[in-house]
PDB file of C-alpha atoms in Angstrom:
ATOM      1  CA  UNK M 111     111.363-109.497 -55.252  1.00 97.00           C
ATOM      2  CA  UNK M 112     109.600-112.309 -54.245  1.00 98.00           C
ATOM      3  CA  UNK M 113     109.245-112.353 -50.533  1.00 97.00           C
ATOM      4  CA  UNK M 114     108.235-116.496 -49.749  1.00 98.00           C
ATOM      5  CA  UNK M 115     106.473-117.389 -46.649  1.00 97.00           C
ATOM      6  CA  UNK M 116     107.939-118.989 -43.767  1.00 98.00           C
ATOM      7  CA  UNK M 117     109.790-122.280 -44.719  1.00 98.00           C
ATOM      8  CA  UNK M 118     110.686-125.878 -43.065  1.00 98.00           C
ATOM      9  CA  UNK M 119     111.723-125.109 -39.273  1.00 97.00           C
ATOM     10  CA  UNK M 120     110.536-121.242 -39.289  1.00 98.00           C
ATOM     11  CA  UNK M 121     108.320-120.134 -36.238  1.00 98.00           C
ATOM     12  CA  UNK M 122     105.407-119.048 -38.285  1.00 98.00           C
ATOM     13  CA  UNK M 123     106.051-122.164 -41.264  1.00 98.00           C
ATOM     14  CA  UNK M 124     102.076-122.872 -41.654  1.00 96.00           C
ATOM     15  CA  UNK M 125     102.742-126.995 -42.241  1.00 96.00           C
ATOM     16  CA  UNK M 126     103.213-127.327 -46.150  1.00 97.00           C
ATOM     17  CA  UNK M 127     105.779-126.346 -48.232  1.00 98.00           C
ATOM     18  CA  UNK M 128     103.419-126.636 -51.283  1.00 97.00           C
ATOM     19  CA  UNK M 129     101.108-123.635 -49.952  1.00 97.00           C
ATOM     20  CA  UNK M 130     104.852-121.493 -50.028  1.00 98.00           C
ATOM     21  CA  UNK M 131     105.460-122.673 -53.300  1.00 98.00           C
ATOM     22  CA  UNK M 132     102.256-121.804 -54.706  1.00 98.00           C
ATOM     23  CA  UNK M 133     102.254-118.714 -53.075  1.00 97.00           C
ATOM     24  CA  UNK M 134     105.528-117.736 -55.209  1.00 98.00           C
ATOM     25  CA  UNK M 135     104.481-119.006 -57.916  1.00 98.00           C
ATOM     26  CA  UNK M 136     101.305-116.772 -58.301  1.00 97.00           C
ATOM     27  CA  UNK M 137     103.288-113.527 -57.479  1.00 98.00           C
ATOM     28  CA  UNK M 138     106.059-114.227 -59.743  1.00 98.00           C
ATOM     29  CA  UNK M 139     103.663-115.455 -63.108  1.00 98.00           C
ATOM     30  CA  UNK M 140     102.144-111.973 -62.331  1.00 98.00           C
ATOM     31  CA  UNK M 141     104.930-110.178 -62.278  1.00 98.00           C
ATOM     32  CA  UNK M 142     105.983-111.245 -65.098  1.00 98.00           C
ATOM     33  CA  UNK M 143     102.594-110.944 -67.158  1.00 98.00           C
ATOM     34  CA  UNK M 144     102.632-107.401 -65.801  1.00 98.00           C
ATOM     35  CA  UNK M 145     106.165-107.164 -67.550  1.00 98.00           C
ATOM     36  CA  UNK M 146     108.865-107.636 -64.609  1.00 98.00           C
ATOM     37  CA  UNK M 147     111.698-109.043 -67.122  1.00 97.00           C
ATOM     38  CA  UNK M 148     113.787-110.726 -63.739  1.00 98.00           C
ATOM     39  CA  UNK M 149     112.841-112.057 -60.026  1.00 98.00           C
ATOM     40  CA  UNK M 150     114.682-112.771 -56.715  1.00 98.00           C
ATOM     41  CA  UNK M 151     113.952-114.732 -53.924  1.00 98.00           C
ATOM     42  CA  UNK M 152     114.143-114.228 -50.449  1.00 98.00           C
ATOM     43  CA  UNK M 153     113.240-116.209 -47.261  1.00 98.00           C
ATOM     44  CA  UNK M 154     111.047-112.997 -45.822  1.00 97.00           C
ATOM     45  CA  UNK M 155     108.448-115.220 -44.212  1.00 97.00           C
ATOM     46  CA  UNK M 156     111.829-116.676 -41.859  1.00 98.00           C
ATOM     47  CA  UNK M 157     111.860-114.008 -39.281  1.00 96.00           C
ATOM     48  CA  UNK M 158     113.635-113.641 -36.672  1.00 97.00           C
ATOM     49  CA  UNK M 159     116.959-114.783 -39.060  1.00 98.00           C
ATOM     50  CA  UNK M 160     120.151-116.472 -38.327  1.00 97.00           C
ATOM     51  CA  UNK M 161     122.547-113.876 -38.356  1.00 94.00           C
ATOM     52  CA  UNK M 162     125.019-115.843 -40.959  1.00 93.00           C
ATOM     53  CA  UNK M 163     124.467-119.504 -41.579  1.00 96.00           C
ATOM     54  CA  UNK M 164     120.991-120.789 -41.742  1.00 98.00           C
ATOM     55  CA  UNK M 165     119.671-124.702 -41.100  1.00 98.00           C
ATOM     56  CA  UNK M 166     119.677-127.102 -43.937  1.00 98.00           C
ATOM     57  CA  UNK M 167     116.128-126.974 -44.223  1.00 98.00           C
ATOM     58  CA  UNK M 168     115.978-123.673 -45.427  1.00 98.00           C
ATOM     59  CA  UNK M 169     118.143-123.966 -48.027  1.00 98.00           C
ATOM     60  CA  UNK M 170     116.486-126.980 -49.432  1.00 98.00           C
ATOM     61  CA  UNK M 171     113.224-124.637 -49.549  1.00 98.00           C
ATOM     62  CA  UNK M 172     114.819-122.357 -51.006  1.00 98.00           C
ATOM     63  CA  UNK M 173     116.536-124.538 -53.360  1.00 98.00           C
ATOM     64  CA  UNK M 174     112.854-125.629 -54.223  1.00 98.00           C
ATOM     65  CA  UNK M 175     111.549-122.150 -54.461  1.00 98.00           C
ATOM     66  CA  UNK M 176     114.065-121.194 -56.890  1.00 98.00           C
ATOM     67  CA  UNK M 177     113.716-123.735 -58.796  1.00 98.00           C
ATOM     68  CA  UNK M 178     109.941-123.922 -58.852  1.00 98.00           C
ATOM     69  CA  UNK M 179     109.952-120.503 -60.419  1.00 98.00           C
ATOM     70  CA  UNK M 180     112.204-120.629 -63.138  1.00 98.00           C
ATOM     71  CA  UNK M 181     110.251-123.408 -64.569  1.00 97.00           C
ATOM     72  CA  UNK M 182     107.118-121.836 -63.793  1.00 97.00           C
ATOM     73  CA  UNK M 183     108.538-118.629 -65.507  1.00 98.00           C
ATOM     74  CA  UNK M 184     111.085-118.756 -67.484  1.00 97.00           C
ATOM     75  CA  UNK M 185     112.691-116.018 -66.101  1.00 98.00           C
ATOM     76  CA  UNK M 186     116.131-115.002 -64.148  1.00 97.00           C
ATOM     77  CA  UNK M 187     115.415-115.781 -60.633  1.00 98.00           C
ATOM     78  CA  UNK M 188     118.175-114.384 -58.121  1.00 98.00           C
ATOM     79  CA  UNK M 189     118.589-115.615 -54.624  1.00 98.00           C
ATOM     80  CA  UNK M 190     119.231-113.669 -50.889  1.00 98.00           C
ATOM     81  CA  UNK M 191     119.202-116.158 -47.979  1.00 98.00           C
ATOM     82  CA  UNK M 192     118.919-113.663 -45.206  1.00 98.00           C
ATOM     83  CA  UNK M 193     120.173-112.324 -42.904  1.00 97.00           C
ATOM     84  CA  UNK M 194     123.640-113.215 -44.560  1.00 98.00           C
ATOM     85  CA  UNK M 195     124.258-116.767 -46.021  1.00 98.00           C
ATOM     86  CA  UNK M 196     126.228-116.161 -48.694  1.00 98.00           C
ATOM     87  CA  UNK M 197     127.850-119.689 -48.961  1.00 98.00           C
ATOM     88  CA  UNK M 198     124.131-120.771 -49.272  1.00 98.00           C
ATOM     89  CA  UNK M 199     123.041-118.323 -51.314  1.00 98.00           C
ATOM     90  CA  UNK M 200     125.913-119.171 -53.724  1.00 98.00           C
ATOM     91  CA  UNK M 201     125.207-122.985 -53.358  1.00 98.00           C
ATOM     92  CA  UNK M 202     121.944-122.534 -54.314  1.00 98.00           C
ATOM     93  CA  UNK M 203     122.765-120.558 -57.539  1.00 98.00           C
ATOM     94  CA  UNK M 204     125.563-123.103 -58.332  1.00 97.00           C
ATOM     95  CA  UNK M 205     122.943-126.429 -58.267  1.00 97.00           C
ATOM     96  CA  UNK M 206     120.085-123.745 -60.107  1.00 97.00           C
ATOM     97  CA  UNK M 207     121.761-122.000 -62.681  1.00 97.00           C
ATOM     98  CA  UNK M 208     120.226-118.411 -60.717  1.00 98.00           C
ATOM     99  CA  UNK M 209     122.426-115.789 -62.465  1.00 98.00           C
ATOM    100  CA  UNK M 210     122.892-113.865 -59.267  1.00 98.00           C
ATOM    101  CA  UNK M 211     122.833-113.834 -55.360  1.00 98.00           C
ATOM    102  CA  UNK M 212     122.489-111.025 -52.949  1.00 98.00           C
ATOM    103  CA  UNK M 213     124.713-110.402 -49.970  1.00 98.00           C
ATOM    104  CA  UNK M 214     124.190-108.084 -47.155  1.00 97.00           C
ATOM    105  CA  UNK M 215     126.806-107.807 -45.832  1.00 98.00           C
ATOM    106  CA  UNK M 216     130.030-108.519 -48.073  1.00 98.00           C
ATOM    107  CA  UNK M 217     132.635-107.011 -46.241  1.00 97.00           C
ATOM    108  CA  UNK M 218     133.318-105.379 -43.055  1.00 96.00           C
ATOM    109  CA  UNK M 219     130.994-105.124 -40.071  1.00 96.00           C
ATOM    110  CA  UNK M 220     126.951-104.360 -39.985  1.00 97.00           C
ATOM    111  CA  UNK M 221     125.411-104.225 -36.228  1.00 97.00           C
ATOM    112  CA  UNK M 222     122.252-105.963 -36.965  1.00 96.00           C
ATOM    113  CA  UNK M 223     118.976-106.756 -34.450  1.00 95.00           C
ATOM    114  CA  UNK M 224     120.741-110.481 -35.201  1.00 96.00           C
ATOM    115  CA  UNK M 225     124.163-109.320 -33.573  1.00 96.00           C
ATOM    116  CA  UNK M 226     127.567-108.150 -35.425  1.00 97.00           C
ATOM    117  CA  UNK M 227     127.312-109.781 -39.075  1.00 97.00           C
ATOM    118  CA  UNK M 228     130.434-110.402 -40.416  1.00 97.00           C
ATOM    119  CA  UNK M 229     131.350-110.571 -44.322  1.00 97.00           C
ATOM    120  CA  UNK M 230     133.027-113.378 -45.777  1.00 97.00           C
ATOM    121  CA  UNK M 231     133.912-112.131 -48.771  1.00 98.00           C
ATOM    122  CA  UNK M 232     136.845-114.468 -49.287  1.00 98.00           C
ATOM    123  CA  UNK M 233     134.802-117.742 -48.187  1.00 98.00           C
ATOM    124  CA  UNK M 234     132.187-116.478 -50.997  1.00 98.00           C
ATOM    125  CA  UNK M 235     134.193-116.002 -53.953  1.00 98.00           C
ATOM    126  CA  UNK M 236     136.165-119.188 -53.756  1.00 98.00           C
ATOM    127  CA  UNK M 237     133.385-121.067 -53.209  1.00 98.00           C
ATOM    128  CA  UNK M 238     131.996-119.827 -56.666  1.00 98.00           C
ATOM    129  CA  UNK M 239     135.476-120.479 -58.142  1.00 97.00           C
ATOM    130  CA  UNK M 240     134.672-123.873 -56.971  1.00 97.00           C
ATOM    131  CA  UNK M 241     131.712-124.581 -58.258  1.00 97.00           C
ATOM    132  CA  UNK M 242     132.486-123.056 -61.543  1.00 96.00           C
ATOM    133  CA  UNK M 243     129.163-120.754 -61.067  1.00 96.00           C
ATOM    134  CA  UNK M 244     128.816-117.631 -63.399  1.00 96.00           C
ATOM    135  CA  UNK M 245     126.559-116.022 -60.663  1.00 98.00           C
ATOM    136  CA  UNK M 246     126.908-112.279 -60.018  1.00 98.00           C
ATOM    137  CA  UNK M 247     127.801-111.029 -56.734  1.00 98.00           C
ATOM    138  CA  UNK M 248     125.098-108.156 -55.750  1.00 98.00           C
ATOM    139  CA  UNK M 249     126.528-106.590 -51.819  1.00 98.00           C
ATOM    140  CA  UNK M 250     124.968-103.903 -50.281  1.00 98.00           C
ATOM    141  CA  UNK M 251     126.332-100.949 -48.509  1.00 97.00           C
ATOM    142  CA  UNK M 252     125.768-100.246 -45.120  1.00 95.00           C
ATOM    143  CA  UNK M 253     122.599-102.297 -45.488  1.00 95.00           C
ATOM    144  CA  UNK M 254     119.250-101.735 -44.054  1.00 93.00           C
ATOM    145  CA  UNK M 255     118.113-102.302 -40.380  1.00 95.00           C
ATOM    146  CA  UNK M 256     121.162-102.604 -39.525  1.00 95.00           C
ATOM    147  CA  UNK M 257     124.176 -99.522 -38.343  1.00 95.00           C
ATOM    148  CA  UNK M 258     128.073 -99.284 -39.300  1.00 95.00           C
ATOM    149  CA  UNK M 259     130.553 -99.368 -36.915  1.00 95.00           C
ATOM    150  CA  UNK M 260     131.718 -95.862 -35.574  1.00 94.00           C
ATOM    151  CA  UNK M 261     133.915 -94.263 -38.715  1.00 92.00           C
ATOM    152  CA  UNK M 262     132.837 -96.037 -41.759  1.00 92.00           C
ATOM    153  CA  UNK M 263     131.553 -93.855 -44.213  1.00 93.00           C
ATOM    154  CA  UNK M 264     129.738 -94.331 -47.296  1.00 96.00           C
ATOM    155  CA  UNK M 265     131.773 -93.957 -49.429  1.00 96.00           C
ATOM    156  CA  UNK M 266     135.208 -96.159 -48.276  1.00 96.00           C
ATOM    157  CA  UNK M 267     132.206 -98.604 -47.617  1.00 97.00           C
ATOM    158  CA  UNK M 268     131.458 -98.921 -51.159  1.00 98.00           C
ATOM    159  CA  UNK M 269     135.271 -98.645 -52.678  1.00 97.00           C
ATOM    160  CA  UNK M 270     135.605-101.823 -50.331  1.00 97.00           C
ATOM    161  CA  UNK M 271     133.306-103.757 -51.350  1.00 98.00           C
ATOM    162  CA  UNK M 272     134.183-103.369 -55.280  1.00 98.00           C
ATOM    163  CA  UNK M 273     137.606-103.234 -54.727  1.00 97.00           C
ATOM    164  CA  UNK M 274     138.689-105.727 -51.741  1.00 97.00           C
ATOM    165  CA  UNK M 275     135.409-107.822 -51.605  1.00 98.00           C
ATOM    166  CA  UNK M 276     134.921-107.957 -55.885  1.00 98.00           C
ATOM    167  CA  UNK M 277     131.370-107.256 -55.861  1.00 98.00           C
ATOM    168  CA  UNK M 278     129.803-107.129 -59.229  1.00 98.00           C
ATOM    169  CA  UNK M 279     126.981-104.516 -58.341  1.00 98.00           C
ATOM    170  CA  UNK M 280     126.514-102.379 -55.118  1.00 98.00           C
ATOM    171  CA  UNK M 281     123.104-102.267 -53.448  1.00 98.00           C
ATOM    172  CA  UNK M 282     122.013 -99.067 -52.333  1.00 98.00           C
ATOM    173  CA  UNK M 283     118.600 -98.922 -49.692  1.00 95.00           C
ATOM    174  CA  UNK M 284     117.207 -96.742 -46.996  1.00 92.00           C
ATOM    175  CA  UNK M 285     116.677 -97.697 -43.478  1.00 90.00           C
ATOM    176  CA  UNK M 286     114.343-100.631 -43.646  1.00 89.00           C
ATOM    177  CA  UNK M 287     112.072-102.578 -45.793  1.00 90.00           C
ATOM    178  CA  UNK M 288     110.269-100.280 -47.979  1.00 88.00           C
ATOM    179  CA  UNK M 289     112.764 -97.668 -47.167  1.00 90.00           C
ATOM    180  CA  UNK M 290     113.841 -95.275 -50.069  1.00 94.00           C
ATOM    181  CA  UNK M 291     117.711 -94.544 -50.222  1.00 95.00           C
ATOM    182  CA  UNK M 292     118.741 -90.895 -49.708  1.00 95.00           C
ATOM    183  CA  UNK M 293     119.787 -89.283 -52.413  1.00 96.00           C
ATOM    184  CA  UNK M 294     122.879 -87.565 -51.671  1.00 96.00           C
ATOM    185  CA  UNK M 295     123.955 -91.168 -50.330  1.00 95.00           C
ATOM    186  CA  UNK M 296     123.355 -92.802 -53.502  1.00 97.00           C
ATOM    187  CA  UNK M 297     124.946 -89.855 -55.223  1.00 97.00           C
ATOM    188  CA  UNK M 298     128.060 -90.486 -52.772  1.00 97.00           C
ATOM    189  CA  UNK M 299     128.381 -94.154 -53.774  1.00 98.00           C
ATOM    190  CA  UNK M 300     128.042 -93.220 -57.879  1.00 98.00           C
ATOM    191  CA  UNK M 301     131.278 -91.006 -57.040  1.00 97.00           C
ATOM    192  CA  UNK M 302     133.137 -93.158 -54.772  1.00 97.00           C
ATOM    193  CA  UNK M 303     132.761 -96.443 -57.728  1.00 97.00           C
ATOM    194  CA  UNK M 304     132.939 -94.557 -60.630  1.00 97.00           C
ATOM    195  CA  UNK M 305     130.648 -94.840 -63.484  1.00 96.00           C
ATOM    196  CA  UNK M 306     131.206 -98.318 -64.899  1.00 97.00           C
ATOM    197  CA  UNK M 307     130.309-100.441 -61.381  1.00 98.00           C
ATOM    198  CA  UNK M 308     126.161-101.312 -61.833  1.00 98.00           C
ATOM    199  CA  UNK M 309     124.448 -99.410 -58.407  1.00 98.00           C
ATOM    200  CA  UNK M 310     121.002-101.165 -57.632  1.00 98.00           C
ATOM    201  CA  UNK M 311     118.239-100.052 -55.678  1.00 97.00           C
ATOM    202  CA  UNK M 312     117.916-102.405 -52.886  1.00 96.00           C
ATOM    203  CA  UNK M 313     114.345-100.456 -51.722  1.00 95.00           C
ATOM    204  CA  UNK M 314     112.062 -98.201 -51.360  1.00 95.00           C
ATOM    205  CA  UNK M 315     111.531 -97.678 -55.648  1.00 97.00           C
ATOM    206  CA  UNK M 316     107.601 -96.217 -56.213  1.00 97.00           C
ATOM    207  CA  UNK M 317     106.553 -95.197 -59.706  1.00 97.00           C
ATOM    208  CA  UNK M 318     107.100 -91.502 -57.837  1.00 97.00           C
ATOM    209  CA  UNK M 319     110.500 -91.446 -57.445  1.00 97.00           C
ATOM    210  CA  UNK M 320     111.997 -93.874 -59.405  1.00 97.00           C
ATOM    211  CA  UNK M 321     113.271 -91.283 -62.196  1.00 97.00           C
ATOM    212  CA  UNK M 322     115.106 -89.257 -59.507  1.00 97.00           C
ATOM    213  CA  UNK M 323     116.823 -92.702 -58.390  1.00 97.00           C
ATOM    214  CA  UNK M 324     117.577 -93.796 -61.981  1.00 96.00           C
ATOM    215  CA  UNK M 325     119.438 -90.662 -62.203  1.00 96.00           C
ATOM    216  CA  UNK M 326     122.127 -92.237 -60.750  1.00 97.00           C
ATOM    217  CA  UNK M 327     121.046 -96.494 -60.107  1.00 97.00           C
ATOM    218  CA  UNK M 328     121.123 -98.499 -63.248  1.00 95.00           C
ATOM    219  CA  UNK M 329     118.734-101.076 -61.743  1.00 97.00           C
ATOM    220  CA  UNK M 330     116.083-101.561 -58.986  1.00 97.00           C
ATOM    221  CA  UNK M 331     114.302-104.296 -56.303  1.00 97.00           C
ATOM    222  CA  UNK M 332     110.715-103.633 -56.639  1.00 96.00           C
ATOM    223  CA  UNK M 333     109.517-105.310 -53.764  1.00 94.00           C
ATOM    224  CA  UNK M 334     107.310-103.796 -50.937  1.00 95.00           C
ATOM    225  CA  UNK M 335     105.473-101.294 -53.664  1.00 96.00           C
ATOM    226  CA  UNK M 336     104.110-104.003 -55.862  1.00 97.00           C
ATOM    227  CA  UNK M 337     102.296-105.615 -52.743  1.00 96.00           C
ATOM    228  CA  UNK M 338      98.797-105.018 -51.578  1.00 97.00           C
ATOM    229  CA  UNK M 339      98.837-102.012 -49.404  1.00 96.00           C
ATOM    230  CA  UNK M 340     103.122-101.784 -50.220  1.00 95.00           C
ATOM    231  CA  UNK M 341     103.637-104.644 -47.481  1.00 94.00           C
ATOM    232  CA  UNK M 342     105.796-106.998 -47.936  1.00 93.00           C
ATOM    233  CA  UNK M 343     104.335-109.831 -46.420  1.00 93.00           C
ATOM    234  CA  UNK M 344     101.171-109.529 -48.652  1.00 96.00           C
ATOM    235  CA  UNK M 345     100.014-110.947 -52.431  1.00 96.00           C
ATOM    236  CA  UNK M 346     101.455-108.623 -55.391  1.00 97.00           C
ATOM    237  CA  UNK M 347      98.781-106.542 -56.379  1.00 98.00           C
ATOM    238  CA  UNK M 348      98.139-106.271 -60.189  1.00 98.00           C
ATOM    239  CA  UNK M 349      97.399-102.558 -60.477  1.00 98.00           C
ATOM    240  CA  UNK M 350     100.536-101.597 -58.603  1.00 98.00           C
ATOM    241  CA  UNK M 351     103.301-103.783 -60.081  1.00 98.00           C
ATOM    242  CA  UNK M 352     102.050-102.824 -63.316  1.00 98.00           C
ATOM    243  CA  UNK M 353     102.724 -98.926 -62.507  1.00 98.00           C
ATOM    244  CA  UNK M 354     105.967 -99.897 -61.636  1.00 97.00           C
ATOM    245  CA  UNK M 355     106.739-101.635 -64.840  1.00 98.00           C
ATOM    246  CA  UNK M 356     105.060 -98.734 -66.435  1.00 98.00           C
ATOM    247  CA  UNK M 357     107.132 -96.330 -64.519  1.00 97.00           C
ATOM    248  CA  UNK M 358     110.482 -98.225 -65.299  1.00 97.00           C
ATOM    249  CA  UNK M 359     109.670 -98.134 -69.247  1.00 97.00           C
ATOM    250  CA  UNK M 360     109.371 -94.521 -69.222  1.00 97.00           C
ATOM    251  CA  UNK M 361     112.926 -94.526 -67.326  1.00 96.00           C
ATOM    252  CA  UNK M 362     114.609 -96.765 -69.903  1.00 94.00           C
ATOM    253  CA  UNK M 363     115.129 -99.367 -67.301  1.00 94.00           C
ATOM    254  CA  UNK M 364     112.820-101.931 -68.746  1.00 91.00           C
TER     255      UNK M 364
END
């Protein structure tokens, strides 16, 4: 993950969208000399978020931002537009070529610190009908910061989300940034798609426990770990995203 500073319009936006592209653009050439064989993109630095559609400045940025790395890469570069613009997010991949977006919330209801977010699962996939984009859908389940309403389990969380929203992977976290999934949760979601539907790690992955999470994800976010002191809103830190590439060879996931 590449977490961007605070774009166009953002309360803590420091004047110059070159400084947030420059910014990315170190982190991401080091994760990939350290071996990272994908990004993503995220507005992190946007706090506090719109809880579904964001201004038009940010998605320019982060229109920018994608684009800016996959030149200055040459790798995959997904997109999230939090808290939850998926129509963005999906715009975005349709004018980059980004091979997949992230969606919070997909279907159903998440009570967020932004209010209720609502997915819009059937705005989102006709919309990348329309623009004829390849892009994967990535949704979590019940997603971090953020509580279910009363009744909704796990499990018919996840069935929903494959089945009625057509998500291509399901997202599994833990509470909050930085947050490691439980694993009887993520062993809940394996059962309740079956064995064929890709389950990603949406956070809290260390070299530490990443083997007990492969044991059931088939991919992982590495975001929070691989920064200087594991926070988010700092510089990747050499030594540490290379132990996570290190730790995700010995896993097979790299």
């Amino acid at each position: 993950m590449v977490h961007l500073g605070a774009l166009p319009g953002a309360p803590a936006f420091e004047g110059s969208m070159d400084k947030v592209i420059d910014s990315a653009i170190h982190d991401a050439s080091l994760l990939k000399e350290v071996g990272f064989p994908a990004l993503m993109v995220e507005n992190f630095g946007d706090a506090p978020f719109y809880s579904d559609s964001v201004p038009a400045e940010t998605v320019a940025g982060l229109t920018m931002a994608v684009n800016a790395l996959m030149q200055a890469t040459d790798l995959p570069v997904g997109v999230n537009v939090l808290r939850n613009d998926a129509l963005a997010a999906i715009a975005i991949a349709g004018v980059t070529g980004a091979p997949l977006v992230r969606v919070n919330v997909l279907t159903g209801i998440m009570y967020t610190d932004q209010g209720p977010i609502v997915g819009r699962a059937a705005e989102l996939l006709r919309k990348r009908a329309g623009l004829e984009s390849e892009a994967e859908v990535w949704a979590d389940v019940l997603v971090k910061h953020a509580t279910p309403p009363p009744g909704l389990d796990v499990r018919q969380a996840a069935q929903d989300t494959i089945e009625r929203g057509l998500a291509d992977a399901i997202i599994v976290s833990g509470s909050g940034t930085g947050s490691a999934p439980d694993l009887d949760r993520l062993k809940t979601v394996r059962e309740a798609v079956g064995t064929d539907v890709r389950i990603v790690i949406g956070s809290g992955a260390t070299p530490d426990n990443l083997a007990d999470l492969c044991a059931t994800a088939n991919t992982v976010i590495a975001g929070s770990y691989t920064k200087v002191d594991g926070r988010p809103s700092n510089r990747v830190d050499r030594e540490r995203a290379t132990a996570m590439v290190n730790a995700a060879r010995e896993v097979g996931l790299i």
